[in-house]
Short mmCIF file of C-alpha atoms in Angstrom, two decimals:
data_model
loop_
_atom_site.label_atom_id
_atom_site.label_comp_id
_atom_site.label_asym_id
_atom_site.label_seq_id
_atom_site.Cartn_x
_atom_site.Cartn_y
_atom_site.Cartn_z
CA LYS A 1 -21.20 20.89 -32.92
CA ASP A 2 -19.61 24.09 -31.64
CA ASN A 3 -19.49 22.96 -28.02
CA SER A 4 -15.70 22.45 -28.05
CA LYS A 5 -15.19 25.88 -29.59
CA LEU A 6 -17.42 27.43 -26.93
CA ILE A 7 -15.23 25.89 -24.24
CA GLU A 8 -12.13 27.38 -25.84
CA ILE A 9 -13.68 30.86 -26.08
CA ILE A 10 -14.74 30.94 -22.43
CA SER A 11 -11.52 29.38 -21.18
CA GLU A 12 -9.40 32.03 -22.89
CA LYS A 13 -10.87 34.62 -20.55
CA TYR A 14 -9.58 32.83 -17.47
CA GLU A 15 -6.29 31.52 -16.18
CA SER A 16 -5.30 28.14 -17.52
CA LYS A 17 -5.53 26.59 -14.06
CA ASN A 18 -9.31 27.15 -14.20
CA ARG A 19 -9.70 25.51 -17.60
CA ASN A 20 -11.06 22.18 -16.37
CA PHE A 21 -13.46 23.93 -14.02
CA TYR A 22 -15.19 25.66 -16.92
CA ARG A 23 -15.12 22.49 -18.99
CA LYS A 24 -17.05 20.75 -16.19
CA ILE A 25 -19.68 23.50 -16.08
CA ILE A 26 -20.25 23.42 -19.83
CA GLY A 27 -20.25 19.63 -19.80
CA ASP A 28 -23.03 19.59 -17.19
CA TYR A 29 -25.26 21.92 -19.22
CA PHE A 30 -24.47 20.11 -22.45
CA ASN A 31 -25.56 16.77 -20.95
CA GLN A 32 -28.70 18.29 -19.47
CA PHE A 33 -29.56 19.87 -22.85
CA LYS A 34 -29.36 16.44 -24.48
CA ARG A 35 -31.65 14.95 -21.80
CA ASP A 36 -34.21 17.77 -21.96
CA TYR A 37 -34.51 17.66 -25.74
CA ASP A 38 -34.13 13.89 -26.05
CA ILE A 39 -31.12 14.23 -28.31
CA ASN A 40 -29.55 10.96 -29.32
CA ASN A 41 -27.12 12.09 -31.99
CA ASP A 42 -23.96 10.23 -32.88
CA ILE A 43 -22.42 13.55 -34.00
CA ASN A 44 -22.28 14.62 -30.35
CA ASP A 45 -20.64 11.44 -29.05
CA ASP A 46 -17.10 12.69 -29.63
CA ILE A 47 -17.90 15.96 -27.84
CA ASN A 48 -19.41 14.12 -24.87
CA ASP A 49 -16.42 11.77 -24.68
CA ASP A 50 -14.08 14.76 -24.81
CA ILE A 51 -15.93 16.39 -21.92
CA ASN A 52 -15.80 13.23 -19.81
CA ASP A 53 -12.08 12.84 -20.54
CA ASP A 54 -11.44 16.40 -19.41
CA ILE A 55 -13.47 15.92 -16.25
CA ASN A 56 -11.42 12.89 -15.29
CA ASN A 57 -7.99 13.97 -16.49
CA ASP A 58 -6.83 14.92 -12.98
CA ASP A 59 -7.87 11.61 -11.44
CA VAL A 60 -5.37 8.97 -10.35
CA ASN A 61 -5.33 5.19 -9.99
CA ASN A 62 -6.58 4.36 -13.48
CA ASP A 63 -6.57 0.64 -12.65
CA VAL A 64 -9.75 1.07 -10.60
CA LYS A 65 -13.01 0.49 -12.46
CA LYS A 66 -14.74 3.81 -13.13
CA TYR A 67 -18.42 4.66 -12.80
CA GLN A 68 -20.56 5.77 -15.71
CA SER A 69 -24.14 7.02 -15.69
CA ILE A 70 -26.53 4.49 -17.22
CA LYS A 71 -29.92 5.93 -16.31
CA THR A 72 -31.34 9.34 -15.41
CA TRP A 73 -34.92 10.22 -14.68
CA LYS A 74 -36.93 13.06 -13.21
CA SER A 75 -38.33 11.65 -10.00
CA HIS A 76 -40.15 14.58 -8.38
CA ASP A 77 -41.64 17.98 -9.13
CA ASP A 78 -39.23 19.72 -6.76
CA GLU A 79 -35.84 19.14 -5.14
CA VAL A 80 -35.13 15.51 -4.21
CA THR A 81 -33.86 15.64 -0.63
CA VAL A 82 -33.31 12.02 0.36
CA LEU A 83 -33.19 8.49 -1.00
CA ILE A 84 -32.82 5.15 0.78
CA LEU A 85 -32.63 1.50 -0.24
CA LEU A 86 -35.52 -0.61 1.05
CA GLU A 87 -35.20 -4.25 2.06
CA SER A 88 -37.37 -5.19 -0.91
CA GLY A 89 -34.72 -3.83 -3.28
CA LEU A 90 -36.89 -0.86 -4.21
CA ILE A 91 -35.75 2.66 -3.35
CA ALA A 92 -37.68 5.40 -1.56
CA THR A 93 -37.21 9.10 -2.27
CA GLY A 94 -38.46 12.22 -0.54
CA SER A 95 -38.83 15.71 -1.92
CA PHE A 96 -39.76 19.32 -1.34
CA ASP A 97 -42.85 18.55 -3.41
CA THR A 98 -44.12 16.97 -0.14
CA THR A 99 -44.26 13.45 -1.55
CA ILE A 100 -42.51 10.17 -0.88
CA ARG A 101 -42.13 7.92 -3.90
CA ILE A 102 -41.24 4.24 -4.09
CA TRP A 103 -39.30 3.20 -7.20
CA ASP A 104 -38.53 0.10 -9.16
CA VAL A 105 -34.99 1.07 -10.13
CA GLU A 106 -34.62 -1.35 -13.01
CA LYS A 107 -37.74 -0.01 -14.73
CA SER A 108 -37.38 3.60 -13.50
CA PHE A 109 -41.01 3.24 -12.53
CA CYS A 110 -42.82 4.74 -9.55
CA VAL A 111 -44.81 1.99 -7.88
CA GLN A 112 -46.22 4.08 -5.04
CA THR A 113 -46.68 7.74 -4.05
CA ILE A 114 -47.29 8.95 -0.50
CA GLN A 115 -48.47 12.46 0.27
CA ASP A 116 -46.58 13.65 3.35
CA LEU A 117 -47.51 16.52 5.66
CA GLY A 118 -44.63 18.76 4.57
CA ASN A 119 -41.35 18.94 2.69
CA VAL A 120 -39.72 15.54 3.22
CA LEU A 121 -36.23 15.71 4.74
CA THR A 122 -35.31 12.16 5.77
CA LEU A 123 -36.55 8.56 5.63
CA LEU A 124 -35.99 5.38 7.64
CA GLU A 125 -37.34 1.88 7.02
CA PHE A 126 -37.61 0.57 10.58
CA LYS A 127 -39.18 -2.74 9.55
CA PRO A 128 -39.87 -4.21 6.10
CA ASN A 129 -42.65 -2.12 4.52
CA GLU A 130 -42.89 0.20 7.52
CA LEU A 131 -41.43 3.58 6.64
CA LEU A 132 -40.71 6.56 8.88
CA SER A 133 -40.56 10.02 7.31
CA ALA A 134 -39.65 13.38 8.81
CA SER A 135 -40.52 16.74 7.35
CA THR A 136 -40.48 20.48 7.83
CA MET A 137 -43.72 20.09 9.84
CA ASN A 138 -41.56 19.06 12.85
CA THR A 139 -43.15 15.60 13.08
CA ILE A 140 -42.31 12.01 12.16
CA CYS A 141 -44.90 9.94 10.28
CA LEU A 142 -45.09 6.15 10.14
CA TRP A 143 -46.43 4.68 6.88
CA ASP A 144 -47.53 1.18 5.95
CA LEU A 145 -46.13 0.48 2.48
CA ASN A 146 -48.45 -2.50 2.11
CA GLN A 147 -51.29 -0.05 1.53
CA LYS A 148 -51.75 0.48 -2.19
CA LYS A 149 -53.14 4.00 -1.96
CA ILE A 150 -51.87 6.25 0.83
CA LYS A 151 -53.41 9.68 1.30
CA ILE A 152 -52.08 12.57 3.37
CA ASN A 153 -53.63 11.45 6.68
CA ASP A 154 -53.25 7.70 6.16
CA TYR A 155 -50.18 7.41 8.38
CA ILE A 156 -50.17 4.75 11.11
CA HIS A 157 -48.85 7.16 13.70
CA ASN A 158 -47.47 10.67 13.99
CA PHE A 159 -44.60 11.16 16.45
CA TYR A 160 -44.72 14.61 18.07
CA GLY A 161 -41.90 16.00 20.20
CA HIS A 162 -39.62 18.30 18.22
CA ASN A 163 -40.02 22.07 17.95
CA GLY A 164 -38.07 22.36 14.72
CA GLN A 165 -37.75 20.50 11.44
CA VAL A 166 -36.52 16.92 11.86
CA ASN A 167 -33.33 16.41 9.83
CA CYS A 168 -32.25 12.80 10.45
CA LEU A 169 -33.52 9.45 11.70
CA VAL A 170 -31.55 6.36 12.68
CA LYS A 171 -32.42 2.96 14.13
CA CYS A 172 -30.84 2.38 17.56
CA ASN A 173 -31.93 -1.23 18.10
CA ASN A 174 -34.90 -3.48 17.32
CA SER A 175 -37.32 -1.39 19.36
CA THR A 176 -35.98 2.17 19.34
CA PHE A 177 -34.96 4.91 16.92
CA ALA A 178 -33.47 8.39 17.27
CA SER A 179 -34.33 11.70 15.64
CA VAL A 180 -32.46 15.02 15.51
CA SER A 181 -33.79 18.45 14.73
CA ASN A 182 -33.18 22.15 14.28
CA ASP A 183 -34.40 22.51 17.88
CA CYS A 184 -30.94 21.18 18.93
CA TYR A 185 -32.48 18.13 20.61
CA ILE A 186 -32.15 14.43 19.96
CA ILE A 187 -35.07 12.24 20.95
CA ILE A 188 -35.01 8.48 21.52
CA TRP A 189 -38.34 6.88 20.63
CA ASP A 190 -39.92 3.55 21.49
CA TYR A 191 -41.12 2.37 18.09
CA TYR A 192 -43.79 0.00 19.40
CA ARG A 193 -45.12 2.06 22.30
CA LYS A 194 -45.03 5.15 20.08
CA GLU A 195 -43.57 7.33 22.84
CA GLN A 196 -40.46 9.24 23.83
CA ILE A 197 -37.94 7.43 26.01
CA LYS A 198 -35.25 10.08 26.36
CA ARG A 199 -34.61 13.62 25.19
CA PHE A 200 -31.19 15.31 25.19
CA GLN A 201 -29.75 18.63 24.12
CA LEU A 202 -26.18 17.88 23.07
CA HIS A 203 -25.55 20.75 20.64
CA THR A 204 -26.08 24.50 20.68
CA HIS A 205 -27.19 24.77 17.06
CA TYR A 206 -29.11 22.77 14.43
CA ILE A 207 -28.25 19.06 14.36
CA LEU A 208 -27.78 18.18 10.68
CA ALA A 209 -26.19 14.72 10.66
CA LEU A 210 -26.77 11.50 12.58
CA ILE A 211 -25.37 7.98 12.16
CA LYS A 212 -25.05 4.85 14.28
CA LEU A 213 -21.48 3.65 14.72
CA LYS A 214 -20.43 0.00 14.64
CA ASP A 215 -19.89 0.00 18.41
CA GLY A 216 -23.53 0.98 18.96
CA HIS A 217 -22.90 4.59 19.89
CA LEU A 218 -24.48 7.45 17.97
CA CYS A 219 -22.61 10.24 16.23
CA THR A 220 -24.03 13.68 15.45
CA GLY A 221 -22.85 16.64 13.39
CA SER A 222 -24.13 20.14 13.95
CA ALA A 223 -24.26 23.71 12.75
CA ASP A 224 -22.20 24.48 15.86
CA LYS A 225 -19.29 22.97 13.82
CA LEU A 226 -18.88 20.09 16.27
CA ILE A 227 -19.13 16.31 16.00
CA LYS A 228 -20.22 14.42 19.10
CA ILE A 229 -20.05 10.71 19.85
CA TRP A 230 -22.34 9.67 22.62
CA ASN A 231 -23.99 6.86 24.53
CA TRP A 232 -27.68 7.12 23.62
CA LYS A 233 -28.80 4.93 26.53
CA ARG A 234 -27.28 7.30 29.08
CA GLY A 235 -27.39 10.50 27.11
CA LYS A 236 -23.73 11.00 27.85
CA THR A 237 -21.18 12.51 25.47
CA ILE A 238 -18.18 10.22 25.01
CA LYS A 239 -16.10 12.48 22.79
CA GLU A 240 -16.35 15.87 21.10
CA LEU A 241 -14.50 16.43 17.81
CA SER A 242 -13.73 19.93 16.58
CA GLY A 243 -11.92 21.23 13.52
CA HIS A 244 -14.46 22.13 10.86
CA ASP A 245 -14.83 25.83 10.08
CA ASP A 246 -18.52 25.62 9.22
CA PHE A 247 -21.65 23.48 9.63
CA VAL A 248 -21.05 19.71 9.81
CA THR A 249 -23.51 18.35 7.25
CA CYS A 250 -22.80 14.61 6.81
CA LEU A 251 -21.05 11.66 8.46
CA CYS A 252 -19.88 8.21 7.39
CA GLN A 253 -17.98 5.36 9.07
CA MET A 254 -15.36 3.28 7.27
CA GLU A 255 -13.38 0.26 8.47
CA ASP A 256 -10.68 0.44 11.19
CA GLU A 257 -12.89 2.85 13.17
CA ILE A 258 -12.31 5.61 10.62
CA LEU A 259 -14.96 8.33 10.66
CA LEU A 260 -15.55 10.76 7.79
CA SER A 261 -17.22 14.15 8.16
CA GLY A 262 -18.32 16.61 5.49
CA SER A 263 -19.00 20.27 5.99
CA GLU A 264 -20.06 23.60 4.57
CA ASP A 265 -16.35 24.45 4.74
CA ARG A 266 -15.92 22.29 1.58
CA VAL A 267 -13.55 19.73 3.10
CA ILE A 268 -13.81 16.14 4.28
CA ARG A 269 -12.10 15.34 7.55
CA VAL A 270 -10.83 11.84 8.31
CA TRP A 271 -10.90 10.88 12.00
CA LYS A 272 -9.32 7.93 13.78
CA ASN A 273 -9.19 7.36 17.52
CA TYR A 274 -10.94 10.72 17.92
CA GLU A 275 -8.13 12.57 16.14
CA CYS A 276 -8.20 14.18 12.72
CA ILE A 277 -5.60 12.36 10.62
CA LYS A 278 -6.32 13.99 7.27
CA ILE A 279 -8.13 16.92 5.69
CA ILE A 280 -9.28 16.05 2.18
CA GLU A 281 -9.74 18.96 -0.20
CA GLY A 282 -11.23 18.74 -3.67
CA HIS A 283 -14.75 20.09 -3.58
CA SER A 284 -15.39 23.76 -4.34
CA SER A 285 -18.66 23.90 -2.40
CA SER A 286 -20.43 22.37 0.58
CA VAL A 287 -20.06 18.59 1.04
CA ARG A 288 -23.56 17.20 1.62
CA ALA A 289 -23.34 13.40 1.23
CA LEU A 290 -20.85 10.67 2.14
CA LEU A 291 -21.10 6.97 1.31
CA ASN A 292 -18.90 3.99 2.19
CA LEU A 293 -18.54 2.04 -1.06
CA ASN A 294 -16.48 -0.97 0.08
CA ASN A 295 -14.29 0.24 2.98
CA ASN A 296 -11.43 1.01 0.59
CA TYR A 297 -13.34 3.66 -1.33
CA PHE A 298 -15.99 6.21 -0.52
CA ALA A 299 -18.11 8.69 -2.44
CA SER A 300 -18.95 12.31 -1.66
CA GLY A 301 -21.67 14.56 -3.07
CA SER A 302 -21.43 18.32 -3.15
CA PHE A 303 -23.25 21.58 -3.83
CA GLU A 304 -20.90 22.01 -6.80
CA ASN A 305 -23.16 19.41 -8.51
CA THR A 306 -20.51 16.67 -8.59
CA ILE A 307 -19.84 13.30 -7.00
CA LYS A 308 -16.26 12.32 -6.23
CA ILE A 309 -14.93 8.80 -5.67
CA TRP A 310 -12.03 8.62 -3.20
CA ASP A 311 -9.36 6.09 -2.26
CA ILE A 312 -9.42 6.12 1.55
CA LYS A 313 -5.88 4.72 1.89
CA GLU A 314 -4.27 7.20 -0.49
CA PHE A 315 -6.71 10.04 0.36
CA SER A 316 -6.91 10.69 -3.37
CA CYS A 317 -9.75 11.32 -5.83
CA ILE A 318 -9.94 8.60 -8.46
CA GLN A 319 -12.97 9.92 -10.36
CA THR A 320 -15.30 12.89 -10.58
CA LEU A 321 -18.86 12.29 -11.77
CA SER A 322 -20.60 15.24 -13.41
CA ALA A 323 -24.13 14.75 -14.67
CA HIS A 324 -26.34 16.57 -12.19
CA ILE A 325 -27.00 20.27 -12.83
CA SER A 326 -27.73 21.15 -9.21
CA ASN A 327 -26.71 20.20 -5.68
CA VAL A 328 -26.03 16.51 -4.98
CA VAL A 329 -27.65 15.75 -1.63
CA GLY A 330 -28.00 11.96 -1.40
CA LEU A 331 -26.02 8.81 -2.25
CA ILE A 332 -26.82 5.12 -1.80
CA LYS A 333 -25.37 1.83 -3.02
CA LEU A 334 -27.63 -0.82 -4.54
CA ASN A 335 -27.31 -4.54 -3.87
CA ASN A 336 -25.46 -4.95 -7.18
CA ASP A 337 -22.99 -2.22 -6.11
CA ASP A 338 -24.38 0.39 -8.52
CA LEU A 339 -24.28 3.91 -7.14
CA VAL A 340 -27.44 6.05 -7.03
CA SER A 341 -27.52 9.81 -6.50
CA CYS A 342 -30.28 12.35 -6.00
CA SER A 343 -30.17 16.07 -6.49
CA CYS A 344 -31.92 19.39 -6.22
CA ASP A 345 -32.27 19.17 -10.02
CA LYS A 346 -35.23 16.79 -9.31
CA THR A 347 -33.46 13.79 -10.84
CA ILE A 348 -32.08 10.43 -9.81
CA ILE A 349 -29.03 9.03 -11.60
CA ILE A 350 -27.80 5.43 -11.52
CA TRP A 351 -24.04 4.96 -11.94
CA GLU A 352 -22.61 1.60 -13.00
CA LYS A 353 -19.01 0.46 -12.88
CA GLU A 354 -17.50 0.05 -16.33
#
């Protein structure tokens, strides 16, 4: 009942310009307290509404439908590091608890658990029910999801080749995929022959981000602060983009050949025709996830525990989502356009448009 008063007391000790920042922090802990102790008390509804109003009071474009959290559940025993949407409509998550879990989102029910070799960092469904996982063990495992019970050594194949943890996987075409690692190399693999095709060193530091562009080229982001666009068949760099002041951690492509990049420097850069056309500020910590929502809007997840929804044409934030109590590291969009986030707080949250 005294939550609002607590906000006032703490806020008085800081400049008024920081008022909303402290409201967000208290709001996060207040919501987590209600989840942990299963509180469902109508007395707190006005406080919760007040918090959400304060979180969103700087947002613009009120005509756009806003997201609201409709479901939260603890999905792992340690940090959730990655989540992807499977062709079946289920979602797969990976964690530092060394497991991969397959979820029925509607029921919030785990239908399958896979014990990986190490802390899971990234996932890729190459074919329906055939899942690739990469971990801190420097290898890539292939799993058959048709198996009901999968033990630690029940993988179909283990791809060896990297000398550092494998951070990202992406499908190149119907027979090949690419992997990037802390060893600074990118490897092109033949999925069916289970062998390396090519191996390139395109960066001088950890490669942390990898996506396939609409033109078929691959794009990488690195701890060397650079973004590189390259022809994976030839291993040739087409363009090098510089501008970030820290590690490049995530990438996303929008329409009109617009590329987004997020970084430890807390900003999102907007690139078009290989030139930076806008620097978007708004996060107070590292940007770790980017997601194209519908070409006009995109979402970003940050180490400040929030998700922000952006208007790409106006370069403006239209909503800030605060429900996680730790770093937001993954974002996906479901087939019904709901947004799903995962976090180092071990939870998954589903966000629905109002």
